[in-house]
mmCIF file of C-alpha atoms in Angstrom:
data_model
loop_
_atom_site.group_PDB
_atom_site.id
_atom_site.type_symbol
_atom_site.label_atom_id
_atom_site.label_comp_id
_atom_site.label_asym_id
_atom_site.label_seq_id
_atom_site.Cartn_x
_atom_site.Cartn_y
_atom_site.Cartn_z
ATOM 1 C CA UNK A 1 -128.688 -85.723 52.514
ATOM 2 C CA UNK A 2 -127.570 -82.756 51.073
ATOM 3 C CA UNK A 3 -125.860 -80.014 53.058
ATOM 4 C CA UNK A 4 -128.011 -76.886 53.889
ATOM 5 C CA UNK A 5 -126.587 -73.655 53.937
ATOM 6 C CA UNK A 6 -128.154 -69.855 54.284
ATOM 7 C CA UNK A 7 -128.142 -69.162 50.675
ATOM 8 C CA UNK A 8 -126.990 -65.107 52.110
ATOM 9 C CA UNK A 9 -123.960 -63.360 51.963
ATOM 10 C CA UNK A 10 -124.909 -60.208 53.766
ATOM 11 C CA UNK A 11 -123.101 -60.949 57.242
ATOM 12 C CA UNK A 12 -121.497 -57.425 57.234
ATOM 13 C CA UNK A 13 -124.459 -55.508 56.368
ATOM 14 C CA UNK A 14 -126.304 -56.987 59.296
ATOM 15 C CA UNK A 15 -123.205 -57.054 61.835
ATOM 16 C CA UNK A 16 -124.307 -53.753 63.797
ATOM 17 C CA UNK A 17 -121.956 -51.628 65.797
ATOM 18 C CA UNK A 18 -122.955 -53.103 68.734
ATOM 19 C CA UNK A 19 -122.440 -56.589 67.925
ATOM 20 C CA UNK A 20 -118.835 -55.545 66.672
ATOM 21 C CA UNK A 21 -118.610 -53.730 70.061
ATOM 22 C CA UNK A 22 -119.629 -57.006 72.062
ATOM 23 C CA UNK A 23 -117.453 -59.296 70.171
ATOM 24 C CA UNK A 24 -114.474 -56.705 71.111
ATOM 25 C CA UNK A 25 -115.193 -57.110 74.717
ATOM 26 C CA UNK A 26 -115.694 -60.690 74.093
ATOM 27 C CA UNK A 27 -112.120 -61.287 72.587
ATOM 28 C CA UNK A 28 -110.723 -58.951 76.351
ATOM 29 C CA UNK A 29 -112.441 -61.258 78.211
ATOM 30 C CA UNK A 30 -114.851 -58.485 79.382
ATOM 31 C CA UNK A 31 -118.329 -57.606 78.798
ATOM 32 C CA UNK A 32 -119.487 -54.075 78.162
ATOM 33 C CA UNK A 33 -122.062 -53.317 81.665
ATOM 34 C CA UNK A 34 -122.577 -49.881 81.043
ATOM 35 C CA UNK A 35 -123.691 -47.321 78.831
ATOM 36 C CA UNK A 36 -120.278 -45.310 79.276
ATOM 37 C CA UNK A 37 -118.432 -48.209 77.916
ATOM 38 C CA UNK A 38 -120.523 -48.539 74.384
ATOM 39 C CA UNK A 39 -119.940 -44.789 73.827
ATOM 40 C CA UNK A 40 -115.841 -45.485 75.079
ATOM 41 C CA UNK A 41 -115.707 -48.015 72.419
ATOM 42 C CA UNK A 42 -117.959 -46.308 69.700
ATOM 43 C CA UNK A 43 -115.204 -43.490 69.846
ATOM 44 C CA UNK A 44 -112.552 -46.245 70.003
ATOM 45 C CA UNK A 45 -114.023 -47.424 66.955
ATOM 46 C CA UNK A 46 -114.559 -44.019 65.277
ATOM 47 C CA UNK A 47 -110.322 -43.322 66.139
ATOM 48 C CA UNK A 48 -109.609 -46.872 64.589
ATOM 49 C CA UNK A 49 -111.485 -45.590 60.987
ATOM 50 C CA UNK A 50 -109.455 -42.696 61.004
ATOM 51 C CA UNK A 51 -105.930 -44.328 61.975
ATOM 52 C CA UNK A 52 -106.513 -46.432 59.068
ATOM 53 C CA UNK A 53 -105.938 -43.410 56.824
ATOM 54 C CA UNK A 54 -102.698 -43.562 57.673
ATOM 55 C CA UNK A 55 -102.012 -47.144 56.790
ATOM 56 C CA UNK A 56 -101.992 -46.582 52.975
ATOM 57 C CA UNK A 57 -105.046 -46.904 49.954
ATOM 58 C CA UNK A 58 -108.267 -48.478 50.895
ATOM 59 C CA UNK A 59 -109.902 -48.911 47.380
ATOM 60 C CA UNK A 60 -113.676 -49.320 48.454
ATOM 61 C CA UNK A 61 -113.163 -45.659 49.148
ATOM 62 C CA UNK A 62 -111.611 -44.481 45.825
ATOM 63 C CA UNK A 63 -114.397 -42.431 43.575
ATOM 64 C CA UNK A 64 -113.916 -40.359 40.173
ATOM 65 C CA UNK A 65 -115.530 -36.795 39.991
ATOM 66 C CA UNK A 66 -114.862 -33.701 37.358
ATOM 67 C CA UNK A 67 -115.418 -30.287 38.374
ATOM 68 C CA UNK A 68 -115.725 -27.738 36.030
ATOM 69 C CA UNK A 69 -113.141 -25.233 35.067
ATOM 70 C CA UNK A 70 -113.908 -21.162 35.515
ATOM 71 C CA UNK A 71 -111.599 -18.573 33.991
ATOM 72 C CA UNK A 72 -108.646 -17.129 36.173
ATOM 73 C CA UNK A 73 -109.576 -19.822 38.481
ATOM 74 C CA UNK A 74 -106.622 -22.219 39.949
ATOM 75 C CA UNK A 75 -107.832 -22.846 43.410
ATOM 76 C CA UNK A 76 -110.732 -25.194 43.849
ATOM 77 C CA UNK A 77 -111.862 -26.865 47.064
ATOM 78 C CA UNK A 78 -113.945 -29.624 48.317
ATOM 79 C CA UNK A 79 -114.768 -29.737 51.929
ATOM 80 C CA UNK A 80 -115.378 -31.739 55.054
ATOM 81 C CA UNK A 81 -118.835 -31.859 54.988
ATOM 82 C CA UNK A 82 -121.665 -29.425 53.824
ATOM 83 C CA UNK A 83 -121.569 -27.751 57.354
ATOM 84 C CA UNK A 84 -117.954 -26.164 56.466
ATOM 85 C CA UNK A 85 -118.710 -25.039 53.230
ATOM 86 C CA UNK A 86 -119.562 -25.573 49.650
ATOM 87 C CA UNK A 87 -117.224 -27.874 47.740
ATOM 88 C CA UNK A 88 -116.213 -26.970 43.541
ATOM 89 C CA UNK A 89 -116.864 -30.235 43.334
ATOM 90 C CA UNK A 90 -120.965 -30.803 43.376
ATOM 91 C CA UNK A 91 -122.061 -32.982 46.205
ATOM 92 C CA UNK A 92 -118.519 -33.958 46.781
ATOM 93 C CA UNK A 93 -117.814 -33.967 50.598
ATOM 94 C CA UNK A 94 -115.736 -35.444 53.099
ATOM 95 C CA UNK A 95 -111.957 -36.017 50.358
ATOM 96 C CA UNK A 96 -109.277 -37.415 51.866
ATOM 97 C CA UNK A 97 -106.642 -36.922 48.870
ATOM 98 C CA UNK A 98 -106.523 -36.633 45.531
ATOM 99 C CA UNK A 99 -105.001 -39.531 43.416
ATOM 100 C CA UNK A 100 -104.686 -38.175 39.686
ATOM 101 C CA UNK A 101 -106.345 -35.893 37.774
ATOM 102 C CA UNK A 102 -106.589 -35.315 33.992
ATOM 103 C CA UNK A 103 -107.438 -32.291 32.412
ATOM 104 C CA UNK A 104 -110.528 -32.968 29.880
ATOM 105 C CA UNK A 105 -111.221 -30.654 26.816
ATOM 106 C CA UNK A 106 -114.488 -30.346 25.508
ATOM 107 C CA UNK A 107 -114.038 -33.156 22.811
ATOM 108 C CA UNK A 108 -113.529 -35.527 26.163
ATOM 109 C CA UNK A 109 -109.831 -36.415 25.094
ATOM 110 C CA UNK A 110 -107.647 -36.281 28.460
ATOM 111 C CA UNK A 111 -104.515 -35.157 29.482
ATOM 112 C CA UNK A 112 -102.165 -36.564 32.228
ATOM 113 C CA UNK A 113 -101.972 -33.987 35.126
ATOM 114 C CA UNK A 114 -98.671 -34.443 37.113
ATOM 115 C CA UNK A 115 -99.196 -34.172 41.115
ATOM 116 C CA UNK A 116 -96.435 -31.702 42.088
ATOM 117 C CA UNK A 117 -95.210 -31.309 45.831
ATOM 118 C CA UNK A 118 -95.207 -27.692 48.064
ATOM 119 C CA UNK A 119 -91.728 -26.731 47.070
ATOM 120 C CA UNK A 120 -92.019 -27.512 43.391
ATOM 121 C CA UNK A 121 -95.191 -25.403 43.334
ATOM 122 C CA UNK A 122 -93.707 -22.579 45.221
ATOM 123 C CA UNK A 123 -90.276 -22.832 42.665
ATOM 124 C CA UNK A 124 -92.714 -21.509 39.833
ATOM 125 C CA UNK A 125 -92.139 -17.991 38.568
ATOM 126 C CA UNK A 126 -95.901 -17.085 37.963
ATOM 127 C CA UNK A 127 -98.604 -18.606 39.415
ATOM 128 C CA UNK A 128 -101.025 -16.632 37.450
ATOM 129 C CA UNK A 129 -100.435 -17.698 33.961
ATOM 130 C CA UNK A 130 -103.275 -18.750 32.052
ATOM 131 C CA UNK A 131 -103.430 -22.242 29.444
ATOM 132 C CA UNK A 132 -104.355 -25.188 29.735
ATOM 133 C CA UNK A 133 -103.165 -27.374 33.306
ATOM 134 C CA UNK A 134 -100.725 -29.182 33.170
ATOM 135 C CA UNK A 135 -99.698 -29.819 37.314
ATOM 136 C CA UNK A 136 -101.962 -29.638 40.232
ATOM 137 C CA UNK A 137 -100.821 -29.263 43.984
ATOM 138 C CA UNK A 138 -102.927 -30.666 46.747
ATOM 139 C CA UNK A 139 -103.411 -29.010 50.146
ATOM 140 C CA UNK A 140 -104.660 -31.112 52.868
ATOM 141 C CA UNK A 141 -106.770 -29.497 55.740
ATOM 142 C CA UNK A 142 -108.844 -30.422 58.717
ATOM 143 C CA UNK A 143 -112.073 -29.484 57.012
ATOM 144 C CA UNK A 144 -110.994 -29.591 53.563
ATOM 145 C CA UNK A 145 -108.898 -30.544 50.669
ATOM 146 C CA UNK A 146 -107.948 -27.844 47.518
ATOM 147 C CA UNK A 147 -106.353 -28.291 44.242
ATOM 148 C CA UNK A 148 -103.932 -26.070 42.777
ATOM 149 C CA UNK A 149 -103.581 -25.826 39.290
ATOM 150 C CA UNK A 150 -100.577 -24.857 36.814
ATOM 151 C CA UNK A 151 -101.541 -23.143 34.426
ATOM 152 C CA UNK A 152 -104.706 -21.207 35.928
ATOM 153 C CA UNK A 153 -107.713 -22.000 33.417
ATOM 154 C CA UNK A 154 -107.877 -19.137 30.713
ATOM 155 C CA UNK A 155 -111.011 -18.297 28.615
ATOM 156 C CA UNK A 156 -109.917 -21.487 26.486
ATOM 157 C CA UNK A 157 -110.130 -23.959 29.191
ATOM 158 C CA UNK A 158 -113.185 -22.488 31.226
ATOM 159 C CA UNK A 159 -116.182 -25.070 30.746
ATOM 160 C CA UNK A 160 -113.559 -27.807 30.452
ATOM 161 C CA UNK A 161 -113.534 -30.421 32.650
ATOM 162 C CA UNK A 162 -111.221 -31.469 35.866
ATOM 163 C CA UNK A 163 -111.543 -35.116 36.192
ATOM 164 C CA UNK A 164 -109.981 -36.560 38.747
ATOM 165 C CA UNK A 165 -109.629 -39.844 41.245
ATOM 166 C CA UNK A 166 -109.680 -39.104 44.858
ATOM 167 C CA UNK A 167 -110.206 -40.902 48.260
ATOM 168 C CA UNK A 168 -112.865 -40.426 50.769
ATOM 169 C CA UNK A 169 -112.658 -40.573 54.406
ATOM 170 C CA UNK A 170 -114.231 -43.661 55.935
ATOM 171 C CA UNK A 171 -118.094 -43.023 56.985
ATOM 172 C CA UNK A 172 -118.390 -41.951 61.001
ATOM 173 C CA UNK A 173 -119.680 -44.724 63.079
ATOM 174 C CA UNK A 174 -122.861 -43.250 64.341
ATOM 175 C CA UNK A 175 -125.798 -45.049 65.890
ATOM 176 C CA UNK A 176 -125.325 -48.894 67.859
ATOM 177 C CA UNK A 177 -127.820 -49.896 64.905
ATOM 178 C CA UNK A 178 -125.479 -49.119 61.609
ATOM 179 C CA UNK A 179 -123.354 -50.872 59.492
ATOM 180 C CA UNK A 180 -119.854 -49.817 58.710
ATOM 181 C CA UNK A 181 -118.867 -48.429 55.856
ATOM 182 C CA UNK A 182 -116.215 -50.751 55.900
ATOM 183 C CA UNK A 183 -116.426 -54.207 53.461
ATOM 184 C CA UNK A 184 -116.139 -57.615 54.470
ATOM 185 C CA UNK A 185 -112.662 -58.708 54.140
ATOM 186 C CA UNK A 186 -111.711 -55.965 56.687
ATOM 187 C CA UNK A 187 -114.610 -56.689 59.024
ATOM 188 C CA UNK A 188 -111.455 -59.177 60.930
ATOM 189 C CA UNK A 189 -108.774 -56.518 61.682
ATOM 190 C CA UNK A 190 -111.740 -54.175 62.755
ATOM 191 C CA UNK A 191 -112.761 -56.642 65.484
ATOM 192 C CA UNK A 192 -109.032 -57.130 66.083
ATOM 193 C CA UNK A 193 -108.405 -53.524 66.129
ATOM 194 C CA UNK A 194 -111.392 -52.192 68.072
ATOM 195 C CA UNK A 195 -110.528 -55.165 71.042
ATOM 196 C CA UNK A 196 -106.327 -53.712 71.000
ATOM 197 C CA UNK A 197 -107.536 -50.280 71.164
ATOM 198 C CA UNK A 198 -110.101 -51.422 74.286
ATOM 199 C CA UNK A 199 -107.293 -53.481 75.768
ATOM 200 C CA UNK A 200 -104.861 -50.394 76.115
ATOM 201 C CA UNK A 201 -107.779 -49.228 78.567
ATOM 202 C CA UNK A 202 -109.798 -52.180 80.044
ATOM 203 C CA UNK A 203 -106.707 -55.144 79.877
ATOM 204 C CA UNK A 204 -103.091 -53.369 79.410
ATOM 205 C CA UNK A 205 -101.991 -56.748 79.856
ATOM 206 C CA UNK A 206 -103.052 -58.673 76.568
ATOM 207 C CA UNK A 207 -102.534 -54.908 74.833
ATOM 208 C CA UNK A 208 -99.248 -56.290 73.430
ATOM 209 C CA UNK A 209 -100.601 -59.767 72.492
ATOM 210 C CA UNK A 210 -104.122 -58.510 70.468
ATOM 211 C CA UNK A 211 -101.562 -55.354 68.756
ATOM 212 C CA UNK A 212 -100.148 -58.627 67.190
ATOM 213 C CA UNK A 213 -103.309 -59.911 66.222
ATOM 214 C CA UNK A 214 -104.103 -56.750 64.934
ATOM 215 C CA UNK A 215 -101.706 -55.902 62.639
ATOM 216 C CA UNK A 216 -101.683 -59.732 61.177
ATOM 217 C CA UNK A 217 -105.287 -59.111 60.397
ATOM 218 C CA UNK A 218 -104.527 -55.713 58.998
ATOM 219 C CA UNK A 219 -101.497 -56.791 57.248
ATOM 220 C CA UNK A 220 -104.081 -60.062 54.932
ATOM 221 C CA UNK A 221 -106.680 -57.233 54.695
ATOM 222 C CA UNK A 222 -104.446 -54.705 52.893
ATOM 223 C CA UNK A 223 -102.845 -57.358 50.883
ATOM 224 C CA UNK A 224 -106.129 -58.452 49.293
ATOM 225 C CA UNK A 225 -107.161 -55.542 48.959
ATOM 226 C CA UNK A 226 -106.483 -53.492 45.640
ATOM 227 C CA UNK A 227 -106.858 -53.375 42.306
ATOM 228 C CA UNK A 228 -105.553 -56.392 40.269
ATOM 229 C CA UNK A 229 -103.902 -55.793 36.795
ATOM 230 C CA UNK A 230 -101.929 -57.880 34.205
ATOM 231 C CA UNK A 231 -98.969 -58.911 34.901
ATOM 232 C CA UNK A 232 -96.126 -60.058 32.283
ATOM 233 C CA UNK A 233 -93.097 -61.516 32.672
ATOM 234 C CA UNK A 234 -90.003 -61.188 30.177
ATOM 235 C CA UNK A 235 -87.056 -63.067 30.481
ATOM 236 C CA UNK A 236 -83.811 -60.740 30.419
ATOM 237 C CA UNK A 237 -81.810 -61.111 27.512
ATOM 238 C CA UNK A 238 -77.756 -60.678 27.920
ATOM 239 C CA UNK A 239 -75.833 -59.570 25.229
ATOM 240 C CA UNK A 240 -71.511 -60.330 25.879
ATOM 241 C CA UNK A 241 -69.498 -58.228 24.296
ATOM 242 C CA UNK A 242 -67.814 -60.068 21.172
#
């Protein structure tokens, strides 16, 4: 007899916050018995998301966008969320950083922008002078993130595109009832993280012990995830001198 199986492969869009919270508890030993502890670990959970930021490129959150260039513009600014302001960027909300950016002309043939830092942006002589971009400097705020460019769009460049990659912030937990925004191969180190965080306040005991777990979970997650390219290998040649 043949072996039956579910024929689905939606187990993360079904696993609800509160499942992810019980199997937490369940990995503490514990069970959550009240409604303060759902709403400790649903901010737990919420802190996780965000301390992931810090841990380097998550690619399901990587998007492309253009914003359109205006005349004696160099500033341009996409926010938070709608409630802070309006972003330059249309219905672009919530940017954690910008990646790279290429300055497109009307005839849609690109040019390489090069991400400068603070100082290098604050060695320049004028600030004001208008061509076409060739740097950008990126400012990163609590409710918002702004480009810089070098050279400020002139009456050339205005209508011309800004096209640029950039990384969004990881969708806020919500209601016991959601999904994450979070995909499948990391739905492991979030269990593994949500029950360390939990343990540093319900079982400082095994905080040490699931930490490891944690960051052996995160560690396979981060490794797989990315985006694969060709690779080629050359053997080096040595030329002795004669």
């Amino acid at each position: 007899m043949a072996n039956t199986t579910s024929g689905t492969t939606v187990f993360d869009k079904n696993f609800s916050i509160d499942e992810i919270i019980e199997e937490s508890y369940e990995r503490i030993g514990l069970e959550p018995n009240a409604g303060y502890d759902l709403k400790s670990a649903r901010r737990s959970l919420n802190i996780l998301f965000q301390e992931w930021s810090n841990r380097g490129l998550h690619y399901w959150e990587v998007a492309n966008n253009s914003i359109t260039l205006v005349d004696g513009q160099a500033e341009y600014t996409m926010f938070r969320s709608t409630s802070d302001g309006t972003s330059s960027a249309t219905a672009v909300y919530g940017v954690d950083d910008i990646l790279e950016a290429v300055y497109r002309n009307s005839s849609n043939v690109d040019t390489p922008l090069t991400k400068i830092n603070r100082s290098t942006y604050q060695g320049l002589s004028n600030k004001t002078s208008e061509g076409t971009p060739s740097q950008y400097f990126v400012q990163r705020f609590i409710d918002k993130v702004t480009i810089t460019l070098y050279l400020t769009p002139g009456s050339s460049e205005a209508g011309n595109k800004l096209n640029y990659y950039y990384v969004k912030r990881i969708q806020d937990v919500g209601d016991y009832t959601n999904a994450t925004d979070v995909p499948y191969r990391f739905v492991p180190c979030m269990c593994a993280g949500l029950s360390y965080y939990l343990s540093q306040k319900k079982a400082p005991q095994r905080t040490q012990e699931l930490k490891l777990l944690y960051e052996d979970e995160l560690a396979r997650a981060l490794t797989e995830d990315g985006s694969s390219s060709s690779s080629f290998i050359t053997p080096k040649t040595y030329y002795p001198n004669v």
